[in-house]
Coordinates of C-alpha atoms in Angstrom, one line a residue:
X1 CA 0.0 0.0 0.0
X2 CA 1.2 3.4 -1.0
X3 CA 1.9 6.2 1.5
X4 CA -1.1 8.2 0.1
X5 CA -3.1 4.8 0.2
X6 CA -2.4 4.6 4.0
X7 CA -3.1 8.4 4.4
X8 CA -6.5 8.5 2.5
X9 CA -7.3 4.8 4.7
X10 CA -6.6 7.0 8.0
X11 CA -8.9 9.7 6.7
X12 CA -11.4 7.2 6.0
X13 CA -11.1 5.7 9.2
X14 CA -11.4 8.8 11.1
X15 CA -14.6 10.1 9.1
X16 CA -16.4 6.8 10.3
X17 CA -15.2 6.8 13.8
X18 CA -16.8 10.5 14.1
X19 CA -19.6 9.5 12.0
X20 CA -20.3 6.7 14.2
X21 CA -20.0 8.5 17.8
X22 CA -22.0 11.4 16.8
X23 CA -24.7 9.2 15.4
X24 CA -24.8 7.4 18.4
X25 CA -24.8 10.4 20.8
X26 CA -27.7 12.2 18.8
X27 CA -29.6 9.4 18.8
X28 CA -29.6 9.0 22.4
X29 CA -32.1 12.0 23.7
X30 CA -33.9 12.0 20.2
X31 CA -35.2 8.3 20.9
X32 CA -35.7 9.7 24.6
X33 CA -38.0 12.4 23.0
X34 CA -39.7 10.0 20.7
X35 CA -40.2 7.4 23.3
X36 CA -41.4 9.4 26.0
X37 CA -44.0 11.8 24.0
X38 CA -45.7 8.7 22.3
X39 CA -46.3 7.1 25.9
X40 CA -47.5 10.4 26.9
X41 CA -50.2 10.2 23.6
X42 CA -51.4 6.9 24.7
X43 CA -52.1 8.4 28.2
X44 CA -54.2 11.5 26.5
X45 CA -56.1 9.2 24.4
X46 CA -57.3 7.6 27.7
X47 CA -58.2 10.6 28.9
X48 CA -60.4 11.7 25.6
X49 CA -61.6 15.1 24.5
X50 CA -60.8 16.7 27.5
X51 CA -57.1 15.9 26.7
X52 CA -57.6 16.6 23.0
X53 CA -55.5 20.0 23.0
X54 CA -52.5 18.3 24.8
X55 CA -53.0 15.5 22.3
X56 CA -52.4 18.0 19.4
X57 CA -48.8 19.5 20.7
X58 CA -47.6 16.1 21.7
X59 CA -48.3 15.0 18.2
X60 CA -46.1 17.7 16.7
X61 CA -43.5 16.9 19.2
X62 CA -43.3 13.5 18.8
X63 CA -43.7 14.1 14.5
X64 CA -40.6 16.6 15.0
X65 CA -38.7 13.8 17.1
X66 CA -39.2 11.2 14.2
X67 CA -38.0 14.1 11.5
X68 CA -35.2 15.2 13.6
X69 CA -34.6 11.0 13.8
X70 CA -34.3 10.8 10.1
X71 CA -32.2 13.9 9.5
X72 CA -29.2 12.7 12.0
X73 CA -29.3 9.4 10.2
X74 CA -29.8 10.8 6.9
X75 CA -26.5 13.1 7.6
X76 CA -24.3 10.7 9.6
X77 CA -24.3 7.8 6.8
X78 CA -23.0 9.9 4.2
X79 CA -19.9 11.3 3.1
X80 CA -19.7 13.8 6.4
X81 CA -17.9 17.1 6.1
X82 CA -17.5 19.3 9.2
X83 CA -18.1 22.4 7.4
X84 CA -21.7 21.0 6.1
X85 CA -22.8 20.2 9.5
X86 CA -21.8 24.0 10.8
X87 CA -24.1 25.4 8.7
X88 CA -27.3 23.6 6.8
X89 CA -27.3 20.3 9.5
X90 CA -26.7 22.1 12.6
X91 CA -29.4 25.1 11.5
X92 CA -32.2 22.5 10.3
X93 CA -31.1 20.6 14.0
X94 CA -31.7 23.6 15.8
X95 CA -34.6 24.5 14.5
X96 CA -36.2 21.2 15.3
X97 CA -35.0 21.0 18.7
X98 CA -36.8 24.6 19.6
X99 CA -39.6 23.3 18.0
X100 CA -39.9 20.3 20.8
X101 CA -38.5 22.7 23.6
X102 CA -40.7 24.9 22.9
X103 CA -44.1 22.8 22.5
X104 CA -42.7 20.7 25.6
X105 CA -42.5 24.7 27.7
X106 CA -46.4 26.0 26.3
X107 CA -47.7 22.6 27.9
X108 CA -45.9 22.7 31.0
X109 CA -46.9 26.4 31.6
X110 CA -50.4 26.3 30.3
X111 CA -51.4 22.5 31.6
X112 CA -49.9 22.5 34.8
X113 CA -53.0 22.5 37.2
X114 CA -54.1 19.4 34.8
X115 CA -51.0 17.2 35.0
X116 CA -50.4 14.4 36.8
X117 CA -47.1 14.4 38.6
X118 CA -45.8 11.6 36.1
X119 CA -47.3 13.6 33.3
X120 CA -45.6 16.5 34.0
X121 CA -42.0 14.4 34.9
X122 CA -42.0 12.6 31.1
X123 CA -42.6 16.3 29.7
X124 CA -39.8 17.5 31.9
X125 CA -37.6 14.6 30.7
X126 CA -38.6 15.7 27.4
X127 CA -37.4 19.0 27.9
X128 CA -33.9 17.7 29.5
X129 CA -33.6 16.0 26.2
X130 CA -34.2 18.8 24.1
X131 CA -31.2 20.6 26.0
X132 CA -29.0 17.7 26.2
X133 CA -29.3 18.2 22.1
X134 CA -28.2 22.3 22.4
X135 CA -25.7 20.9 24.1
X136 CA -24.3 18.2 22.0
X137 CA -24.7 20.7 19.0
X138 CA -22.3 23.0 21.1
X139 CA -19.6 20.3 21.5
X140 CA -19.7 19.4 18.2
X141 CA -18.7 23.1 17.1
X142 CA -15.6 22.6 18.7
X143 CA -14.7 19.8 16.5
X144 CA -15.9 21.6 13.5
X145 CA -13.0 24.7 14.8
X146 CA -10.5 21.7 15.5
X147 CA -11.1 20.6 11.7
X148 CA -10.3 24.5 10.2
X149 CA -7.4 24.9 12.6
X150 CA -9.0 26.7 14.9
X151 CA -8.1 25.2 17.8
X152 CA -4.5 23.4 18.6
X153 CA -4.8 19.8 19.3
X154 CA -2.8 19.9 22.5
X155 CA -4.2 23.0 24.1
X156 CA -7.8 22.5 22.2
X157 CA -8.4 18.9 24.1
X158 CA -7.7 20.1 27.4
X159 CA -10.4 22.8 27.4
X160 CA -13.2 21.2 25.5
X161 CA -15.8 18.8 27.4
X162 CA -15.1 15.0 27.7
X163 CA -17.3 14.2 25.4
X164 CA -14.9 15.7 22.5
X165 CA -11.8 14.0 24.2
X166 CA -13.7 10.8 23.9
X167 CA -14.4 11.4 20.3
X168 CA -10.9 11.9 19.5
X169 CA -9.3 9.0 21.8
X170 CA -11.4 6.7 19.5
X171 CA -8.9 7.9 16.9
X172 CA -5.8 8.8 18.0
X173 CA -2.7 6.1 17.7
X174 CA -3.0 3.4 20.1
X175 CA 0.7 4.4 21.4
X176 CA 0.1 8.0 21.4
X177 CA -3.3 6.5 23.6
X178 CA -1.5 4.6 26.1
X179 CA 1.2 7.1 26.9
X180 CA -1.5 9.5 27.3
X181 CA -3.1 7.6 30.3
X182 CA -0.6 5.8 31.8
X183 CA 1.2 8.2 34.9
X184 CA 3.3 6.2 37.6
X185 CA 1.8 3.0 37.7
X186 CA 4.3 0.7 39.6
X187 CA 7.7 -0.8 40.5
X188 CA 8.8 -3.2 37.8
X189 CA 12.0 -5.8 38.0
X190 CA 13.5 -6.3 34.4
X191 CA 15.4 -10.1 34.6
X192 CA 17.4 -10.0 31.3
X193 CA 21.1 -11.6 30.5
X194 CA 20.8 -9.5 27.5
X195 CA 22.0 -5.8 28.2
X196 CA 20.5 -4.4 25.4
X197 CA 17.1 -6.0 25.8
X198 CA 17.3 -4.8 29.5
X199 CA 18.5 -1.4 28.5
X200 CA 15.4 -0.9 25.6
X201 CA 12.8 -2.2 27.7
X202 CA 13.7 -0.1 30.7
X203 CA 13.7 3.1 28.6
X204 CA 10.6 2.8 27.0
X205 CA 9.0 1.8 30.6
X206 CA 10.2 4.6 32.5
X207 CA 9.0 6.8 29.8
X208 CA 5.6 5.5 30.5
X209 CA 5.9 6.0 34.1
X210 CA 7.0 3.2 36.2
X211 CA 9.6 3.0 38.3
X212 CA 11.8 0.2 36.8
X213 CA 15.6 -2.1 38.4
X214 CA 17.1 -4.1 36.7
X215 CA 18.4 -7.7 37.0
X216 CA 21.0 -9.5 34.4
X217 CA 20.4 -13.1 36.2
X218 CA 18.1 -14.7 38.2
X219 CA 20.2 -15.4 41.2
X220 CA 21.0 -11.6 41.7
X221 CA 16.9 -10.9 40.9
X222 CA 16.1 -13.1 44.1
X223 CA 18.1 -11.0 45.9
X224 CA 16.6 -8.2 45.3
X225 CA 13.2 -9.5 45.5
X226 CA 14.2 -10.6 49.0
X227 CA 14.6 -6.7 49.8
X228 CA 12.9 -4.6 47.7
X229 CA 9.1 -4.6 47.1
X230 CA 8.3 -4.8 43.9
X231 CA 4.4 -4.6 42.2
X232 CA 5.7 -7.0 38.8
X233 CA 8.5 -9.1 37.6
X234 CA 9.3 -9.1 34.1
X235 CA 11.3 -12.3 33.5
X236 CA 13.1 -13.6 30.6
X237 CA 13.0 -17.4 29.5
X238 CA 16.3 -18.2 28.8
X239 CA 19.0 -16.9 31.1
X240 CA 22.7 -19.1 31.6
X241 CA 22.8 -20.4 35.4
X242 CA 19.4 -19.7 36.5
X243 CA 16.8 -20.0 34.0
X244 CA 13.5 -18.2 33.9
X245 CA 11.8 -21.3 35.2
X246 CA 13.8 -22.1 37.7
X247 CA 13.6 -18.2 38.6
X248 CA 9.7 -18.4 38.4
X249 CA 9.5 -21.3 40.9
X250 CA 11.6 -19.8 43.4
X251 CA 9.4 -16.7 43.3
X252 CA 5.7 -19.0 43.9
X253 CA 7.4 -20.7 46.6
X254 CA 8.6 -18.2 48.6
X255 CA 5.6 -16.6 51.0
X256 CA 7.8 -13.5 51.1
X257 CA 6.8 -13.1 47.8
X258 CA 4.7 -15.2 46.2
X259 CA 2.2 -13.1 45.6
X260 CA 4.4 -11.1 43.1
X261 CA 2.8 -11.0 39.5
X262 CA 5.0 -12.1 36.9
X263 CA 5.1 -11.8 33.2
X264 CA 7.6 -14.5 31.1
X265 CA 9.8 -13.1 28.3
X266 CA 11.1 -15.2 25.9
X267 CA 12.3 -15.3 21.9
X268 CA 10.9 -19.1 21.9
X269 CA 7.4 -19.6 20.4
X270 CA 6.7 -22.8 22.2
X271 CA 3.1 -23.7 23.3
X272 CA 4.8 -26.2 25.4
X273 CA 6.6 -23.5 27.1
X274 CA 3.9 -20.9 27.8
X275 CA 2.0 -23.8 29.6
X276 CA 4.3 -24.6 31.8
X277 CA 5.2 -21.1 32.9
X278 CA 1.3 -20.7 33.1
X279 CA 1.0 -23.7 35.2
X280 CA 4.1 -22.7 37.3
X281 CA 2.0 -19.6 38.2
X282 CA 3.4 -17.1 35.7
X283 CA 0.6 -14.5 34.9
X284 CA 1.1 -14.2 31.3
X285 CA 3.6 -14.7 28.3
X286 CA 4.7 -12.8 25.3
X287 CA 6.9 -13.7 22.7
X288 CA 9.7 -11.3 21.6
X289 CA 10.6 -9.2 19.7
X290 CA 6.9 -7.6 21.5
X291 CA 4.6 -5.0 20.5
X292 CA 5.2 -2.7 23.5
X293 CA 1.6 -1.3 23.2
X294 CA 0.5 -4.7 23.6
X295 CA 3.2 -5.1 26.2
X296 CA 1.9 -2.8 28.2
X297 CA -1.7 -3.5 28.3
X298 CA -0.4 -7.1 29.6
X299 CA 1.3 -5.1 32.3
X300 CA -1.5 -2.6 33.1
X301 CA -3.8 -5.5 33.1
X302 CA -1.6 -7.5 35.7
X303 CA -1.0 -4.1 37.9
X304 CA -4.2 -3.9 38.0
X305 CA -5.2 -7.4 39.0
X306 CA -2.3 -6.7 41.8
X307 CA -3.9 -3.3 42.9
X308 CA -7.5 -5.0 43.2
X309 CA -5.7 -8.0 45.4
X310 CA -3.8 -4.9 47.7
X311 CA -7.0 -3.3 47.6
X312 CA -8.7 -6.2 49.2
X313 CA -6.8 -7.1 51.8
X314 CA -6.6 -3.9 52.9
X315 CA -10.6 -4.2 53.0
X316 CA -10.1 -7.6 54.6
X317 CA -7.9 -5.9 57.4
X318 CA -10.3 -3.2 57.8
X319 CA -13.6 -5.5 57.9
X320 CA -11.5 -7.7 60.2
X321 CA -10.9 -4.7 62.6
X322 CA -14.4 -3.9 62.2
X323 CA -15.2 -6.8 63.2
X324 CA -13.5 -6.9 66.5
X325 CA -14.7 -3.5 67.3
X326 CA -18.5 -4.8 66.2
X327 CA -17.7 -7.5 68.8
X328 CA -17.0 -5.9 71.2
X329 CA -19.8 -3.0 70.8
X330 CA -22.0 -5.9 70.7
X331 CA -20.6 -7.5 74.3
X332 CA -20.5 -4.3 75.5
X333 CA -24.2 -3.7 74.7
X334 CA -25.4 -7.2 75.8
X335 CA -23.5 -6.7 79.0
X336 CA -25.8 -3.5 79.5
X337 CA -28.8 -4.9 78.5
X338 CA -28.5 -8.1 80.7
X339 CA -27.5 -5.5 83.8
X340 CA -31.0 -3.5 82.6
X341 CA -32.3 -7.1 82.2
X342 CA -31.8 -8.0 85.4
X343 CA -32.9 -4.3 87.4
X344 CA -36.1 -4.8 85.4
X345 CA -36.4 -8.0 86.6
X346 CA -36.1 -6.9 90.3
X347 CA -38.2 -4.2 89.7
X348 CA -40.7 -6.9 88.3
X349 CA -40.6 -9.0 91.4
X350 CA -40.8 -5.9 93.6
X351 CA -43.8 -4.5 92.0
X352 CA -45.4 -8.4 92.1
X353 CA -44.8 -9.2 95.5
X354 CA -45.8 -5.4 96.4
X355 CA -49.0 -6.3 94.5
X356 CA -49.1 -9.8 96.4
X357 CA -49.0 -8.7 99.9
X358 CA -51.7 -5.7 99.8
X359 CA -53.9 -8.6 99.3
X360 CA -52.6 -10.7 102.2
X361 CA -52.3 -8.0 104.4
X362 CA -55.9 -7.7 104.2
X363 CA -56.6 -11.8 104.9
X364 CA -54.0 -12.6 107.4
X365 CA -55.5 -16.0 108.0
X366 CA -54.0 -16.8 104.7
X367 CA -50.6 -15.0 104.2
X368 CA -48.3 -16.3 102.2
X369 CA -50.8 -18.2 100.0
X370 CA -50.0 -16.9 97.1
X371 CA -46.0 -17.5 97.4
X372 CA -46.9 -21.1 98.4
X373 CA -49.4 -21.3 95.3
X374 CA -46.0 -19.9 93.2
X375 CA -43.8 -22.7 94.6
X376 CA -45.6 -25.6 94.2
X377 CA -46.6 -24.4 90.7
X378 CA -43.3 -23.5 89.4
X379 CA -42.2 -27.4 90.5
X380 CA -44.6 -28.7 89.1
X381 CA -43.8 -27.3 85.9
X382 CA -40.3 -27.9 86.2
X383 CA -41.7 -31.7 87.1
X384 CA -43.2 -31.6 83.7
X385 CA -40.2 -30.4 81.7
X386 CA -41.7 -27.4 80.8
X387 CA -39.5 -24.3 79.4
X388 CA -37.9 -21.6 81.4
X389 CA -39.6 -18.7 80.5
X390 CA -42.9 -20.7 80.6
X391 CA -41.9 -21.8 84.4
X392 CA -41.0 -18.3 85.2
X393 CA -44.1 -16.9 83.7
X394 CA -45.7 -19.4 85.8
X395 CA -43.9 -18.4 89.0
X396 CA -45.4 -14.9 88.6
X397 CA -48.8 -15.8 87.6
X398 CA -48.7 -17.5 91.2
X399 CA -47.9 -15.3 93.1
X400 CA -50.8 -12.4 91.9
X401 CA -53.2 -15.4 91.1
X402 CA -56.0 -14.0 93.7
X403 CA -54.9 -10.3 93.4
X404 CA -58.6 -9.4 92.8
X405 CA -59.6 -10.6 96.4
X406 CA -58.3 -7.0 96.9
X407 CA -61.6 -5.9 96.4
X408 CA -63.1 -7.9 98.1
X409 CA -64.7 -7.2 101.7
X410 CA -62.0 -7.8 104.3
X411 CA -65.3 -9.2 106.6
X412 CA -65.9 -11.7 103.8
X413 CA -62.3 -12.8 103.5
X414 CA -61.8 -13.7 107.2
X415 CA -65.0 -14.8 108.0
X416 CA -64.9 -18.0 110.5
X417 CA -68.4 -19.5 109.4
X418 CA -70.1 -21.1 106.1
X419 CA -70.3 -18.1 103.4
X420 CA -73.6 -17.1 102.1
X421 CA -74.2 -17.8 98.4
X422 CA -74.2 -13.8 98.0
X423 CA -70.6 -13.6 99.6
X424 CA -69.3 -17.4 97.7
X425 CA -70.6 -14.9 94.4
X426 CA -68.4 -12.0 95.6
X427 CA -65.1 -14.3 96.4
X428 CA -66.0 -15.7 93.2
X429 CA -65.8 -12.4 91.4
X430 CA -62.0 -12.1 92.3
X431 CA -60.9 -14.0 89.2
X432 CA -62.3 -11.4 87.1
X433 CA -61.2 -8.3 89.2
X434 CA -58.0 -9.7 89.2
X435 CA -58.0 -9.9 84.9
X436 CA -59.0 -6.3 84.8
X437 CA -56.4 -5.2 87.2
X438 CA -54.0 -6.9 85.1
X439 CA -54.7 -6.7 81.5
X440 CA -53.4 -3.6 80.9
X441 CA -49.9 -4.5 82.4
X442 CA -47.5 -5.9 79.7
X443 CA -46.2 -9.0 81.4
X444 CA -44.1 -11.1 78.9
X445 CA -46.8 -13.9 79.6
X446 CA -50.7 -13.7 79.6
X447 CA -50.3 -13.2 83.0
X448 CA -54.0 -11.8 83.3
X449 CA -56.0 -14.6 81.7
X450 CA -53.7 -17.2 83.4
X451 CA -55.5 -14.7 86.8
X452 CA -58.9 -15.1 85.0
X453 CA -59.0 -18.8 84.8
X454 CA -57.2 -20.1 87.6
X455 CA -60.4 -21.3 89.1
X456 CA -61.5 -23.1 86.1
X457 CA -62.1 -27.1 86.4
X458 CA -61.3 -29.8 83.1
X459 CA -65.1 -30.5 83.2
X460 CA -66.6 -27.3 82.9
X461 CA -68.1 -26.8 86.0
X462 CA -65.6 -24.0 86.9
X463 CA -65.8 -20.3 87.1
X464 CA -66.2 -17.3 85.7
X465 CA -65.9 -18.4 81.9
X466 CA -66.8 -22.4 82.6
X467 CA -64.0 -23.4 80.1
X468 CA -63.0 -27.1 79.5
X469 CA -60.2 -29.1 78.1
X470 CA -57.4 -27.5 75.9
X471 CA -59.6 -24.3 76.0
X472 CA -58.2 -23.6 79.8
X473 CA -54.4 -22.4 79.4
X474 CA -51.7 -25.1 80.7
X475 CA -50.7 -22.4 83.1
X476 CA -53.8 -21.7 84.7
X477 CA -54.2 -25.4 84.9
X478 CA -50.8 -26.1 87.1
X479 CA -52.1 -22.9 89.4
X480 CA -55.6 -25.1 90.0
X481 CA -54.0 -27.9 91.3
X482 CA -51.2 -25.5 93.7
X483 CA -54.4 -23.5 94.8
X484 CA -56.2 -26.9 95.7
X485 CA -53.2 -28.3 97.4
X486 CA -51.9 -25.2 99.3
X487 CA -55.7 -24.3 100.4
X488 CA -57.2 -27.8 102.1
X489 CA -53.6 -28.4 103.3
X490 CA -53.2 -24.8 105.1
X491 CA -55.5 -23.4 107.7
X492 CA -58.4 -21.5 106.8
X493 CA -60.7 -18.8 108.8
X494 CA -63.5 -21.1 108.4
X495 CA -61.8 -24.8 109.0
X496 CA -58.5 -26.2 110.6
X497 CA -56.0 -27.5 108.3
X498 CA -57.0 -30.6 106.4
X499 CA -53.0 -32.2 105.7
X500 CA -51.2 -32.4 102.5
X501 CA -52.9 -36.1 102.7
X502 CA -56.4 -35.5 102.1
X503 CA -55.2 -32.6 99.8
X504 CA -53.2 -35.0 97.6
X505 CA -56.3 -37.7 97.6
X506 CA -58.6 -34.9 96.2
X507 CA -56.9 -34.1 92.9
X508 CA -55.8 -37.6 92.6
X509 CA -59.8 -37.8 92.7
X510 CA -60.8 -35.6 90.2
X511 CA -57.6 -36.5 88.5
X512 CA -58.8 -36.3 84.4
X513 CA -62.7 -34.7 85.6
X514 CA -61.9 -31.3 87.3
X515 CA -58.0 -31.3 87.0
X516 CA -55.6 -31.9 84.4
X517 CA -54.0 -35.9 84.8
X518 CA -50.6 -34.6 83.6
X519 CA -50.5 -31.8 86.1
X520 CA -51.6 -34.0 88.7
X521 CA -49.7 -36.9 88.5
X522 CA -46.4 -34.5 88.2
X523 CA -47.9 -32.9 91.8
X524 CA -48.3 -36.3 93.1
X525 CA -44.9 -37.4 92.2
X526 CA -43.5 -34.3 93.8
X527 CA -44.9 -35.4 97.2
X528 CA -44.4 -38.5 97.4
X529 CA -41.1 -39.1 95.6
X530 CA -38.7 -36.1 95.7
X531 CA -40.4 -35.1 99.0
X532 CA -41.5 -31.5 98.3
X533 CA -42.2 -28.9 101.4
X534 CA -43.2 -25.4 101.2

């Protein structure tokens, strides 16, 4: 190919590249404008004739769109010629684009109390569109001065937008491209018996930017890997003494640094040869002589892979240290919420046994009933295997079981004889004074219903609700059994103390009738196995 062939190729190239790029920068908010005002005519013709005169000027924006569509392709497939497009293209263009901007404006202005907010947000993208265009048109200017000479390369690119530096990196030598970009990237070790190999490849690296020693055998590079930190290794093949893969293998077995990427040199065009420095843990191979712009996109490529590895331990080191600071936040916040824990806990069983004894101060016959009722309840559900939290629930529920005999009649309470059936109908009442007193309290257990049907029976025959069964709470079953036990077995205003005896013969009576078999049997085995006492 002649040298005017090879010019008038270059031309051609360049032509197309800008061809191409503005084509597809044009397009971009034109389809936008398109797109957005025929969705926007689909929603009018929902609407009908009360949206007919916003139908009308999106119809003339979105026929201006399609026109404006097929000028840009129209212009960008053919021959292009800067010096066309500043003057008929870029007047016809702008022309158009006021046309949509201003159509877009008149309906955002004279609609606005009719507009829905997503209405008025596609018009408004509309409009962005329209100005990305003015915009684009702009940019494109200052390639049109840059073709007449009107602006010097060097000093033009540095003050025009990135959008015109991106139009003319597309086209600019690949070399010319990389030395552009690349600044200081890294330390590099050359490994080279060949001084003038060593000497070419370190000029035309430092003149890229990196920092580059130099090695003429392996021996001595292993040295100097041992201490100085280096980010790459380039290594050549064959070297007397020492040869590259001997070199290589060294370098992947020593944890010092291992982690070192490394790049194989070589004159030899052996497949065999770049597998096996692959599979000793080289990261790439090229052949010499080398095409150093391909040469250093290897490296680039490698740094990079080495700066993304850095870059991630340093995250592992920092996620580890957050870690151990999380940690110990976290103890340190567990620590202060099991000492709150534990201080609402005590105030719990404060305010409980507070509750509990304003009720026995009023009955003295029968203080510490309700603590009794607690303990015999809380083993029997620890007899039964039941969970913690259920047993402690339990625990509390015994203790403010008859809380609602605080309203009743101190006279009635500790009265010596037989109760009339109006006072049994007051004492009676206490299960659902206690409920109200305690529904309202947020106990981490249904504290107030276990209150409510303590004095319910398996039968049905019960009070107040007359549940039966699995309709009675396993809680307020285990409290009917204590309350049985505790009350024949303790003295009374009315009676003498019957004896845990007769107690224990009653519910293993009306064992599976009024009282729960499971419960009973566990109360049973309590007594007369493991010896329980109050």
């Amino acid at each position: 190919m002649t040298t005017q062939e090879t010019i008038s190729t270059d031309i051609d190239n360049d032509s197309r590249a800008k061809r191409a790029y503005m084509r597809h920068e044009l397009r971009t908010p034109i389809n936008a404008i398109i797109g957005y005002s025929e969705m926007l005519l689909e929603d009018t013709s929902e609407r009908g004739d009360e949206a007919s005169d916003l139908r009308s000027d999106l119809e003339k924006i979105c026929h201006t769109g399609r026109e404006l569509l097929d000028l840009v392709n129209d212009t960008t497939q053919k021959e292009f010629d800067f010096k066309s497009f500043g003057t008929n293209f870029r007047h016809a263009i702008r022309t158009m684009i006021n046309t949509i901007v201003g159509y877009t404006e008149m309906l955002l202005e004279d609609s606005a109390d009719r507009l829905t907010h997503s209405f008025t947000s596609d018009l408004m993208k509309i409009q962005m569109a329209g100005r990305q265009l003015f915009k684009l048109i702009e940019e494109f200017v200052k390639i049109e001065k840059f073709e007449a000479g009107k602006i010097d390369f060097n000093v033009g690119l540095s003050n025009v937008s990135p959008l015109i530096q991106d139009i003319f990196s597309s086209i600019l030598p690949i070399d010319q491209q990389l030395e552009d970009s690349i600044s200081h990237q890294g330390s590099i070790l050359v490994v080279d018996d060949n001084e003038m190999n060593r000497d070419l490849l370190t000029r035309h690296l430092e003149r890229q930017g990196y920092t580059v020693a130099t090695s003429d055998n392996g021996r001595q590079a292993l040295d100097m890997l041992s201490n100085v930190k280096f980010d790459l290794v380039l290594l050549d093949l064959m070297m007397p003494e020492m040869n590259g893969y001997e070199v290589l293998q060294h370098i992947k077995k020593n944890p010092a640094f291992c982690r070192i990427r490394v790049i194989m040199l070589s004159a030899l065009d052996d497949i065999d040869g770049v597998v096996r420095c692959l599979e000793n843990g080289a990261d790439d191979y090229l052949s010499k002589p080398y095409n150093y712009a391909l040469l250093h996109v290897r490296i680039e490529s490698s740094l990079e892979r080495k700066r993304l590895r850095d870059k991630e331990a340093v995250y592992r080191k920092q996620i580890e240290t957050y870690n151990r600071q999380l940690e110990a936040r976290v103890q340190e916040q567990v620590q202060e919420l099991r000492i709150s824990y534990e201080r609402l806990q005590k105030a719990l069983n404060a305010t409980v046994m507070a509750l509990s004894s304003a009720v026995e101060r009023r009955d003295p016959y029968t203080a510490g009933h309700q603590q009794r009722v607690s303990k015999l309840a809380t083993a029997i559900a620890k007899e039964m295997g039941l969970p913690q939290e259920q047993i402690e629930g339990i625990r509390v529920a015994g203790i403010l079981h008859d809380i609602g005999k605080i309203c009743v009649p101190a006279e009635i309470l500790s009265k010596p004889g037989k109760l009339t059936e109006a006072e049994f109908g007051v004492i009676k009442s206490h299960c659902e004074t206690g409920y109200d007193i305690l529904k309202n309290i947020e106990f981490p257990w249904p504290i107030a219903q276990i209150v409510l049907q303590h004095q319910e029976r398996l039968d049905g025959k019960g009070y107040p609700l007359q549940l039966s069964g699995e309709n009675i709470l396993l809680e307020a079953r285990i409290i009917a059994v204590s309350d049985v036990v505790e009350a024949m077995a303790m003295h009374r205003p009315y009676r003498a103390a019957l004896g845990f005896d007769m107690a224990l013969d009653e519910i293993k009576s009306k064992k599976g009738t009024a009282f729960d078999p499971t419960v009973v049997d566990a109360c049973l085995r309590l007594f007369t196995e493991k010896k329980f006492t109050f």
